[in-house]
Amino acid sequence: RASGQAARRYIDRRSVMSHTQAPQRKTYVAKASLEVFYTGGPCRLSHDGTMVAAACHEAVNIVEVGTGKVVHNLPGDTEPITALCWSRDGRRVFTASRSMRCSVWDATTGESVRTFKAHSTPVLYMGVDPTGTLLVTTSADRTARVWDIDKGFCTHAFRGHGGMVTVACFHPDARKLQLYTGSQDGEVRAWSLRERKCVGVLQAHQSSVTAIQVPMAADGGADKLITCARDRVVHEWNLKTMKRISTLPVHEAAEGLVCLDPAAAAGLIGKAAVRAAPDAIYFATAGEKGMIRVWRMGTGKPVSSAVHLMAGRVVGAAHEGQEEDEERDDAAAGTFVSLQPTSKGDGLLAVTGDSRLLFYGSGEVEDRDEEDEEEDDRDDEEEGKIVIQKELIGNTDEIIAAAFLPLRDGSKHGSTSDKLGDGKPALNALAVATNSSLLRVFDPSTMSCTAALTGHSGAILSLDVAIGPNGESLVLTGSRDHTVRLWDLAPAARAVATGRAVSGGAATTAGAKCLAVGQGHVGVVAAVALAKRNGAPLALSGGADKVARVWDIAGALAAYAEARAEAFEAAGIDPKKQKGDHPSVRVEPVMLGAKAAAIAHDKAVNCAAIAPNLTLGATCSGDRTARLWRLPDLIPAGTIRGHKRGVWAVAFSPTDRIIATAGGDKFIKLWSCDPNAGVQSSCLRTLEGHTAAVLSLRFISSGTQIVSTGSDGLLVLWGVRTGAAVATLDGHDDKAWALASDADGDVLATGGADAKLTLWEDGTAEAAEEEAKELALKAGTQQALSNAAASGEHLKAAHLALKLGHPFALRKAIEAMMADPEGHGDAALDSFCSGMKGKTLHRYLSYIREWNANAKFCEAAQRCMASLFRLHSLSELSGVAGAKDTCETLKAFTTRHFARAGRLLRGTYLLDVALAGMGALLDDDVEGGLNIDDEVKTTDHRGIIAEMGFTPTDTNEIDTFGRLGIPAKPAARTPVLTKLPEHVGGDDMDDFDFDMEDDKGDAEELEGEMDEEEEEAEEDPSDSDSDAPPREVVTKKAPAKGKRAAPVKAPEPEPESDSDSDAPPMEVVTKKAPQRGRPPKAPKSSKSAAEELGLAAPPAISPRKTRRQRRESESEQVELEPEPEPKKKAEAKTPAKRKAAPKKEEAAPAKRSTRSRK
């Protein structure tokens, strides 16, 4: 634990020092990418040679030849493309799919011009005549049809073949108007467009015809026809007699044939051969053998030929079962499927079975000095040369590993000595392993393949690079053939860095060579690592055999130098004067010796790394561990445990004593690896951020940052000091296996299982500049918003607030518009909502949804919704992203708002009744009356009480209105205040409703109680006396159980008054029983509106109580009534009646309580 804490303090201190020295990167920007644009099938070059139309699954891609970029994507109909061709002017592309639909496309815009159905079965071939007005289609229905391109109708339909028609060709001389077709059964037919019939049948081939050509450049070639098929022979025909002239065996199933013009293709044919027979028929073939060969009709040998696609491949040293697997891969990589001429006729375009487009020519490609070029034999110029000048990879398959080729000093990336035409520094070449046996070199500026090296007999699974002692660009590769190979790619790297690969076409494999081959592994070699300093003296490898091996790189370089000197001396050339390789001298790779070997893990080794000081090595495996080794003897130096799943990647920090591991548990862990501390490795930090297994990682920015890729296709930038993700970039749709970095992380390259190679550049400066511009623009807009809000320009303020994304300022502006005293708020709101669409409308709806969820802001939300629904159609609103969920949320809260408004409206009726009972509601016509809405005004003499439906029960209740001259009439119905059971738990205003229905039973019971009260008043002489003082009702808390209530003394009666008519009404005071634990509140005295007018006040109406409160008040209420003075009639009573009177008074409260409860 103490060691781990010390290591953490060490990494923090070193990180702080590194932060001050290395710039911290914030993000990366994808500058270029190589994607899949051809997956097999038809592929045609435009007549000007600038564009290629290639089938990609059910679509067609228009690719620029110079850059390899996809210009247009022509979508398909979910069926594979079976045929395509270009128009003569290159403005249109014709395609046909297996659905039998033919389409005409505009090549400049990528839009469909017309579609039609040509045949009843899929179309197999399409071609255009020399005039560019006719289109021929052949089909599996054994017919060929000719179409008018401009008008789109069929002009000819030719039937007669006995098999599927596979190929067709118009005669180059438009005056002859002849069409030639070949079928699957080997038959060739000649058709006359004038006579609309077959004019000749040529039967000689024994298999499917693949190409038909007319050799116009030869003497009398207009009357001859050349055909080839998969029967390994080429036939020459006389078009006048329709007879075969000669047959030439090509010894392979030819898939393509192109007739060559000796004047234009002299470099391919050879000047000597052209001079010998200038009028002969020359043609090139390509097929299953993977070679481009040029033939002269009448001879049995090829005039010239290109290097085999799989040249240099070493067969052997493979485990059992591997040869069958590799045979299937090599079958496609080593064959051609089509052959086409270039626009000028001096080159060829050959398409391979593994989706590569190879442009062949006769240009000089070797990377040699001028002195060496002058010493070349002139015989080479007389011979034909067929070399690859450019290569476009339509489908790279999985990209497993990648690395930037290093160059010493002035030629490395970022140097100012070598610049491209646009002023930017040239990028280093990129070595890529693409799940094939070829080691490919790409030019990052054009994303085109500039070199393809053969040597391995199995797919390359790992590679690493370093600078050799003499400036070599060393590359170490591990393959499925159980071997490791050491390469020198300095010529290809210099060609890319100096820009010759852009201006001159491409660098090729010339000069790039394999130096040594290491054997010893008995399984797939999945991990290799080269030492990065001191000339890369050693290397470390591991694989499926669980063994780690240390290789002697310095010894292999010395051995190759000796072998090269011996080869030059044997050829009579001084090796000291010869700087580069000589074409006549071939040096075979030497053996790469192993210094040490050890069983490293319990499972296959996934990755290997070597520390910058060359004293430590590291390997990781699927056994969830990573191990440290002392080099070069492979002595165990420690074991790293902590991952919960297999460890996929390991890397040493270039500046600190730190090692990073990445595993299938989605974590990246940093460990201390001090060699002086013994076998001890403590975890310093754990980086979490990937959503799947982390497959590769690299240290950049002088060891202060880490970049990683994983199975989730993400590229993540980490800070070593903070342990947090700085940037997360989505670059791939599948596993991102490959990750390459230049010297310090200015440029990154990633590749994955989606066959996509992406180039990333540091975008920190651009991001900071854009952020500064956005902040400045935002500050200006914010100031404009403040000015608009201060000056009262609410409509402008609303627009600015919506643009800035300020919902609070937007709501304030909308509320200000709605509060317009002149009533123009709705018009302003409609003007604001009328022009919204797209993202602006989506943002506005999201704000409305948030406002509508709050009762305080629901009014503004409802007004905004009303304006939107008035101005925008349903189809426009439904097109907004997330409109369904937003509308459901708006509907739910709007329903709640309307329910609450309804409850508040019903609650206002209670206030009306209370005010009416107090006499506070007056008609507007009466002076001093309260203002009410026009809808509630009454123009008759019934008054507000009758309008409200309130029935007065006492003359004093309408005395106020009677004195004002408004006669009161009893209402037809009496409002009954009832408890609403569905609103339990709400406030008092929301829990009551008025039942205006006439309850006859309650009315009769109420009348009976009123009759009893009248009878009691008649029996009690005190009730008939108008001078009796008012009774006071005092409500007190009920006594506790077991205790008697203390007697309450009644107050002294007031003196009698002589005036009966002016006696004030009896005042009833109701006191609420205090709650438990709280003292009773003193009653508040307030004057009613009638008392303020100097009129007699009506009796107060007690507020409505709940059932529980009524039950408690029944048990707690104590009525104190003063004893009235006996009058004359009372004196005549007997003592027995006087004693009975208190009993009657005690029963009165119970009867009154019953009436109150009902």
Coordinates of C-alpha atoms in Angstrom, one line a residue, residues 216-386:
M216 CA -9.4 -1.8 -85.3
A217 CA -5.7 -0.9 -84.9
A218 CA -4.4 -3.9 -86.8
D219 CA -4.2 -4.2 -90.6
G220 CA -7.6 -5.2 -91.8
G221 CA -8.8 -5.4 -88.2
A222 CA -12.2 -3.9 -89.0
D223 CA -13.1 -7.2 -90.7
K224 CA -11.9 -9.4 -87.9
L225 CA -13.2 -10.5 -84.5
I226 CA -11.4 -11.7 -81.4
T227 CA -13.2 -13.8 -78.8
C228 CA -12.1 -15.5 -75.6
A229 CA -13.8 -17.9 -73.2
R230 CA -13.1 -20.0 -70.2
D231 CA -11.9 -22.8 -72.4
R232 CA -8.3 -21.4 -72.3
V233 CA -8.2 -20.4 -76.0
V234 CA -8.6 -17.2 -78.1
H235 CA -10.1 -17.4 -81.5
E236 CA -9.7 -15.0 -84.5
W237 CA -12.7 -14.7 -86.9
N238 CA -13.2 -13.3 -90.4
L239 CA -16.4 -11.2 -90.3
K240 CA -16.9 -11.3 -94.0
T241 CA -16.9 -15.1 -94.3
M242 CA -17.8 -15.8 -90.6
K243 CA -15.1 -18.4 -90.5
R244 CA -12.3 -18.9 -87.9
I245 CA -8.9 -17.8 -89.0
S246 CA -6.7 -18.9 -86.1
T247 CA -6.6 -20.1 -82.5
L248 CA -4.2 -19.1 -79.7
P249 CA -4.0 -21.0 -76.4
V250 CA -3.6 -18.8 -73.4
H251 CA -3.4 -21.7 -70.8
E252 CA -5.8 -20.1 -68.4
A253 CA -9.5 -19.4 -68.1
A254 CA -9.5 -15.9 -69.5
E255 CA -11.9 -13.5 -67.8
G256 CA -11.0 -10.5 -69.9
L257 CA -9.5 -9.5 -73.2
V258 CA -8.4 -6.1 -74.5
C259 CA -7.1 -5.3 -78.0
L260 CA -4.1 -3.0 -77.9
D261 CA -3.0 -0.2 -80.3
P262 CA 0.7 -0.7 -81.0
A263 CA 1.3 3.0 -81.2
A264 CA -0.3 3.8 -77.8
A265 CA 0.6 0.7 -75.9
A266 CA 4.2 0.3 -77.1
G267 CA 5.4 0.5 -73.5
L268 CA 3.3 -2.5 -72.6
I269 CA 4.1 -4.5 -75.7
G270 CA 7.7 -3.6 -76.1
K271 CA 9.3 -1.4 -78.7
A272 CA 11.2 -4.2 -80.3
A273 CA 8.1 -6.3 -80.8
V274 CA 6.2 -3.4 -82.3
R275 CA 9.0 -2.7 -84.7
A276 CA 9.1 -6.3 -85.7
A277 CA 5.4 -6.6 -86.5
P278 CA 3.6 -3.2 -86.5
D279 CA 0.5 -4.5 -88.3
A280 CA -0.1 -7.5 -86.1
I281 CA -3.0 -8.0 -83.7
Y282 CA -1.9 -7.4 -80.1
F283 CA -4.1 -8.1 -77.1
A284 CA -3.9 -8.5 -73.4
T285 CA -5.6 -11.2 -71.3
A286 CA -6.2 -11.7 -67.6
G287 CA -7.7 -14.6 -65.8
E288 CA -7.4 -17.3 -63.1
K289 CA -3.6 -17.3 -63.0
G290 CA -3.4 -13.7 -61.7
M291 CA -1.1 -12.4 -64.4
I292 CA -1.5 -9.7 -67.1
R293 CA 0.0 -11.0 -70.4
V294 CA 0.3 -9.4 -73.8
W295 CA 0.0 -11.6 -76.8
R296 CA 0.5 -11.3 -80.6
M297 CA -1.9 -13.3 -82.7
G298 CA -0.1 -16.0 -84.5
T299 CA 2.5 -16.7 -81.8
G300 CA 2.4 -19.2 -78.9
K301 CA 4.3 -17.1 -76.4
P302 CA 3.3 -13.9 -74.6
V303 CA 5.2 -10.8 -75.7
S304 CA 5.3 -9.3 -72.2
S305 CA 3.8 -10.1 -68.8
A306 CA 3.4 -8.6 -65.4
V307 CA 4.4 -10.0 -62.1
H308 CA 2.1 -12.5 -60.6
L309 CA -0.3 -11.2 -58.0
M310 CA 1.1 -13.7 -55.4
A311 CA 4.8 -13.4 -56.4
G312 CA 7.1 -13.8 -53.5
R313 CA 4.7 -15.8 -51.5
V314 CA 6.4 -18.6 -49.6
V315 CA 4.5 -21.8 -49.3
G316 CA 5.2 -24.1 -46.4
A317 CA 5.8 -23.8 -42.7
A318 CA 2.1 -24.1 -42.1
H319 CA 0.2 -26.1 -39.5
E320 CA -2.2 -28.8 -40.5
G321 CA -5.5 -27.5 -41.8
Q322 CA -4.2 -24.0 -42.5
E323 CA -3.5 -24.6 -46.2
E324 CA -7.2 -25.2 -46.9
D325 CA -8.1 -22.0 -45.1
E326 CA -5.5 -20.0 -46.9
E327 CA -6.3 -21.5 -50.2
R328 CA -9.7 -20.0 -50.1
D329 CA -8.3 -16.6 -49.3
D330 CA -5.6 -16.8 -51.9
A331 CA -8.0 -18.0 -54.6
A332 CA -9.7 -14.6 -54.7
A333 CA -6.5 -12.5 -54.1
G334 CA -4.7 -14.3 -56.9
T335 CA -7.2 -14.1 -59.7
F336 CA -8.6 -11.4 -62.1
V337 CA -12.4 -11.1 -62.8
S338 CA -12.3 -8.4 -65.5
L339 CA -10.0 -6.4 -67.7
Q340 CA -10.6 -3.0 -69.3
P341 CA -8.5 -0.5 -71.3
T342 CA -7.7 3.0 -70.0
S343 CA -8.9 6.1 -71.8
K344 CA -5.7 6.7 -73.7
G345 CA -5.1 3.1 -74.5
D346 CA -1.7 3.0 -72.9
G347 CA -2.8 1.2 -69.7
L348 CA -5.1 -1.4 -68.3
L349 CA -7.5 -1.7 -65.4
A350 CA -7.7 -5.1 -63.9
V351 CA -10.1 -6.1 -61.1
T352 CA -9.1 -8.9 -58.7
G353 CA -11.3 -11.3 -56.9
D354 CA -10.6 -9.7 -53.6
S355 CA -12.1 -6.3 -54.8
R356 CA -8.9 -4.6 -55.8
L357 CA -8.7 -2.2 -58.7
L358 CA -5.1 -2.4 -60.2
F359 CA -4.1 0.2 -62.8
Y360 CA -1.3 -1.2 -65.0
G361 CA 1.1 0.8 -67.1
S362 CA 4.6 0.9 -68.4
G363 CA 6.0 3.8 -66.4
E364 CA 9.3 3.8 -64.4
V365 CA 8.6 3.0 -60.8
E366 CA 11.9 2.0 -59.3
D367 CA 13.3 4.3 -56.6
R368 CA 16.9 4.8 -57.7
D369 CA 19.2 7.7 -58.2
E370 CA 19.8 9.4 -61.5
E371 CA 23.3 7.8 -61.8
D372 CA 21.8 4.4 -61.4
E373 CA 19.2 5.1 -64.0
E374 CA 21.8 6.2 -66.5
E375 CA 23.6 2.9 -66.0
D376 CA 20.5 0.8 -66.7
D377 CA 20.7 -1.3 -69.8
R378 CA 19.0 0.0 -72.8
D379 CA 17.6 -3.4 -73.5
D380 CA 15.0 -2.8 -70.8
E381 CA 13.5 0.0 -72.9
E382 CA 13.1 -2.4 -75.8
E383 CA 11.2 -4.9 -73.7
G384 CA 7.6 -4.4 -72.6
K385 CA 6.9 -3.5 -68.9
I386 CA 3.6 -4.1 -67.2

